[in-house]
Short mmCIF file of C-alpha atoms in Angstrom, two decimals:
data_model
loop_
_atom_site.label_atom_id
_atom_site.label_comp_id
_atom_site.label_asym_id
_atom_site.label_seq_id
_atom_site.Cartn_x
_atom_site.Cartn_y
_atom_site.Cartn_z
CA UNK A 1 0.00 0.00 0.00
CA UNK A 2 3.24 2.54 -0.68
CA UNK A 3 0.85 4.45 -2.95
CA UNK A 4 -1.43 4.73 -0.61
CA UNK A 5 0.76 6.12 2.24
CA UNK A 6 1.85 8.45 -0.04
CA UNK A 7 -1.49 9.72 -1.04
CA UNK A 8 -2.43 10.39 2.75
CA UNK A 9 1.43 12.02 3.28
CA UNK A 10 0.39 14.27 0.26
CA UNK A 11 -3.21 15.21 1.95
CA UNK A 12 -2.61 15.06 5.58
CA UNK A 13 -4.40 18.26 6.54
CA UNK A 14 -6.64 18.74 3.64
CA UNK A 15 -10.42 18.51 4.03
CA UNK A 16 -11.80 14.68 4.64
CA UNK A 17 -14.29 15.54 1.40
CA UNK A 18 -11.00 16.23 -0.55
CA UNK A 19 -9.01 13.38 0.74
CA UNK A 20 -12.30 11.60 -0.17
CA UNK A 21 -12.30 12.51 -3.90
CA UNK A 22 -9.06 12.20 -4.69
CA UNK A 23 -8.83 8.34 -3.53
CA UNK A 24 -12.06 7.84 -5.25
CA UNK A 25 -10.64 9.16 -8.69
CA UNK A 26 -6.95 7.05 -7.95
CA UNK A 27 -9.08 4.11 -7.38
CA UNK A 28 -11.23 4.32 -10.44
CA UNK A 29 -8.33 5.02 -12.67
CA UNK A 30 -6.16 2.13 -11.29
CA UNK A 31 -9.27 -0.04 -10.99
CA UNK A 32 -9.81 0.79 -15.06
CA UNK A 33 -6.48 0.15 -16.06
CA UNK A 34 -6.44 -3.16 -14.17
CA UNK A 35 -9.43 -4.44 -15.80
CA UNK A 36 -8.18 -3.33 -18.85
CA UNK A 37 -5.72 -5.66 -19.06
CA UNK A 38 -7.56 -8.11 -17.58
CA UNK A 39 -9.47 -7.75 -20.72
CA UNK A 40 -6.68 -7.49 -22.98
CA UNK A 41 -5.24 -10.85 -21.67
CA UNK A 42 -8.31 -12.78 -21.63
CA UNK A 43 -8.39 -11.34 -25.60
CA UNK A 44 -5.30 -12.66 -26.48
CA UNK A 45 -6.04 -15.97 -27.17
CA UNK A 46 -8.47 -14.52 -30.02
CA UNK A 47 -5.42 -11.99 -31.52
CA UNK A 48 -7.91 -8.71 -30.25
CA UNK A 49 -7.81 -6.31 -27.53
CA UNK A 50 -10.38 -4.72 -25.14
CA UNK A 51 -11.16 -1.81 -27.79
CA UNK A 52 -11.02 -3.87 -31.05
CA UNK A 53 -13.46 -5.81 -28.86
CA UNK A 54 -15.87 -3.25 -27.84
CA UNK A 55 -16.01 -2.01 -31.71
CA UNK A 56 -17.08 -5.26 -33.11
CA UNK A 57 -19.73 -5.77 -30.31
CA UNK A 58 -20.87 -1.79 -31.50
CA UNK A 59 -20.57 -3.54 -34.65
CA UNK A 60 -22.63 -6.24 -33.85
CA UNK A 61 -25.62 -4.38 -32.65
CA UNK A 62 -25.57 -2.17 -36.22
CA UNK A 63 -27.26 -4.90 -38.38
CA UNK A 64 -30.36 -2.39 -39.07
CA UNK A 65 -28.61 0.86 -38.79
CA UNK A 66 -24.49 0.68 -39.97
CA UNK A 67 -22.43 2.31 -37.44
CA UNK A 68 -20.73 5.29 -38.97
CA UNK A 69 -17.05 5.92 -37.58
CA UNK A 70 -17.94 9.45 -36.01
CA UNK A 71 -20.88 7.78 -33.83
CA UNK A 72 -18.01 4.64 -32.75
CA UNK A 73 -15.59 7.35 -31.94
CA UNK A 74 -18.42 9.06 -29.57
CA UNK A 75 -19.32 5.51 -28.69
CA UNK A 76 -16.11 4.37 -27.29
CA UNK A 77 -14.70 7.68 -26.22
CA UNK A 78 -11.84 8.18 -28.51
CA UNK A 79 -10.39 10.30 -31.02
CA UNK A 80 -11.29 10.25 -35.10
CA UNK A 81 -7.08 9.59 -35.02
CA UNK A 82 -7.65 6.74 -32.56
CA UNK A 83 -10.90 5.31 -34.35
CA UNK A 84 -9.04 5.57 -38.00
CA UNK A 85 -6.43 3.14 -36.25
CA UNK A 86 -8.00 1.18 -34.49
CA UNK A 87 -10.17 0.21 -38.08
CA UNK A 88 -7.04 0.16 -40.06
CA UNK A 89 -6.26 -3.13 -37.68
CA UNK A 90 -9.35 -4.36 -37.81
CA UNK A 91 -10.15 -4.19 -41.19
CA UNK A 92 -6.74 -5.52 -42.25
CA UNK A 93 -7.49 -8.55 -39.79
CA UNK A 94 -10.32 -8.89 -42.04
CA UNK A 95 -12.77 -8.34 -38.97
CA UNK A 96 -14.82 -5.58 -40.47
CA UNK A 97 -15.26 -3.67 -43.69
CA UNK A 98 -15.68 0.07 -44.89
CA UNK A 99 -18.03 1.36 -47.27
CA UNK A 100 -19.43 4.42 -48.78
CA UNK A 101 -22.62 5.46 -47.13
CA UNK A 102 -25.99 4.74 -49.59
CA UNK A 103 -27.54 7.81 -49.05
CA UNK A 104 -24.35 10.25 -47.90
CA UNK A 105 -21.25 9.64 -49.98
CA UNK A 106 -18.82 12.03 -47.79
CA UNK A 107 -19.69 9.48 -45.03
CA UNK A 108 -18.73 5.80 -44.50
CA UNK A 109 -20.64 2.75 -42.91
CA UNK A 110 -18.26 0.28 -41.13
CA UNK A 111 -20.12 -3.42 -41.13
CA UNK A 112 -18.57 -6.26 -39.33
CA UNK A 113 -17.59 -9.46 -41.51
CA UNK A 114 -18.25 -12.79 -40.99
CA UNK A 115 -15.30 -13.35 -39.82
CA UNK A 116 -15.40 -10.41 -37.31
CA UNK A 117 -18.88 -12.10 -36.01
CA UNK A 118 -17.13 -15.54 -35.56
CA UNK A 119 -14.36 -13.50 -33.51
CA UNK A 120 -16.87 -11.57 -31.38
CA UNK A 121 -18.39 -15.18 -30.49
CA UNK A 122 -15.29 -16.74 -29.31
CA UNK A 123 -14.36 -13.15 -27.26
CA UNK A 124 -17.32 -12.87 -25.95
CA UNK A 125 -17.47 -15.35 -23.36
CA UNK A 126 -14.03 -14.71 -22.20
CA UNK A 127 -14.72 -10.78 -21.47
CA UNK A 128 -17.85 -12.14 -19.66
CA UNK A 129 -15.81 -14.27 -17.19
CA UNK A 130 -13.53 -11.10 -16.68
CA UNK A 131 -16.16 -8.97 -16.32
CA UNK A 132 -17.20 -11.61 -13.41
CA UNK A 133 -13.78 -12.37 -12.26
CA UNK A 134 -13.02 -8.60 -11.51
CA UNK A 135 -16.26 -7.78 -9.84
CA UNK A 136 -16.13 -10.58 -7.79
CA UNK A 137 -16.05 -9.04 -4.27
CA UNK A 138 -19.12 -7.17 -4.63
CA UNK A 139 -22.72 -8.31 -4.37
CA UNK A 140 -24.84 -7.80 -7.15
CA UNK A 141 -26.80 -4.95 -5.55
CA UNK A 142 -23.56 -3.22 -5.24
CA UNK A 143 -22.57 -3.58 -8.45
CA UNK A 144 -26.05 -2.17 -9.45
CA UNK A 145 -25.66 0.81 -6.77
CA UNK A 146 -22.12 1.62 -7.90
CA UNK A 147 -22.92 1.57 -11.85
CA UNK A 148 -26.06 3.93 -11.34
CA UNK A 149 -23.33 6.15 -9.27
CA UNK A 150 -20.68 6.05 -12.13
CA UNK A 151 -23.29 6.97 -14.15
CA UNK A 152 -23.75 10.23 -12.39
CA UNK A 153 -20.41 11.14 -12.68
CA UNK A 154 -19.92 10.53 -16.14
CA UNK A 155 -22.79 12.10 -17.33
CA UNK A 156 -21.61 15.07 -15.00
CA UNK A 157 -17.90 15.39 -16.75
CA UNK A 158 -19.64 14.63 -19.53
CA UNK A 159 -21.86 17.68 -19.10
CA UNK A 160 -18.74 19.53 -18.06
CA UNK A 161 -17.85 20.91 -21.61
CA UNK A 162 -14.58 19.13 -21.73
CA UNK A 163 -13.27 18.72 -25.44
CA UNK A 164 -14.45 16.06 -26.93
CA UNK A 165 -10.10 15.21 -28.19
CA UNK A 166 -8.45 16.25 -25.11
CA UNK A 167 -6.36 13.25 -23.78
#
């Protein structure tokens, strides 16, 4: 717990609400980046990581309405820079395609490929059991209370009028 220690040498005499917030936001982001590569090693097996992941199950879901690569960037939180990579990969693994929009030529419709669908099926159920594995200590009504609460915030920042690229 060194980082710990260090967090309450750095805010010994600050406000308990402070002290409060700012191990709330260290835990979040350390919690994030921990199930992140939970994720990404569970993935590995399949040759895809946690945000190739989360694009083909967007991906999925766009059978009656292609997914456009502005609404995936907005989707998943990321850059047009980040989104034209992270297709690049994925349509060079053969996972998804791009095409001209029908009715808006300026625009393009990203579809998943058959053999993106038969990759989403065999990463599914391995980001399920990390999902579980990771939220393991908590009871289900937790999880429930704590997801309606991380909710709140991120609709707050998101309501903050933070630019949309900032890092």
């Amino acid at each position: 717990m060194e980082t710990e220690s260090r967090r309450n040498r750095l805010l010994a005499g600050r406000p308990q609400p402070l002290r409060d917030r700012v191990a709330a936001s260290r835990e979040l982001l350390h919690a994030a980046h921990l199930l992140e590569r939970r994720i990404n090693a569970a993935l590995a097996s399949c040759g895809l990581h946690m945000h190739e992941y989360l694009a083909l199950r967007l991906l999925s879901d766009s059978v009656h309405e292609p997914l456009r690569p502005t609404s995936l960037s907005m989707a998943l939180d990321a850059t047009r820079t980040q989104i034209t990579r992270l297709l690049d990969g994925l349509e060079k693994k053969a996972l998804i395609a791009r095409a001209l929009h029908k009715h808006d030529r300026r625009s393009l419709e990203i579809t998943l490929t058959p053999a993106g669908a038969e990759r989403l099926e065999q990463a599914v159920p391995l980001v399920q059991a990390a999902y579980a594995s990771a939220w393991e200590p908590l009871t289900g009504d937790e999880i429930h209370a704590l997801a309606l609460q991380l909710a709140q915030v991120h609709a707050h920042l998101r309501g903050a009028g933070l630019p949309e690229d900032a890092p």
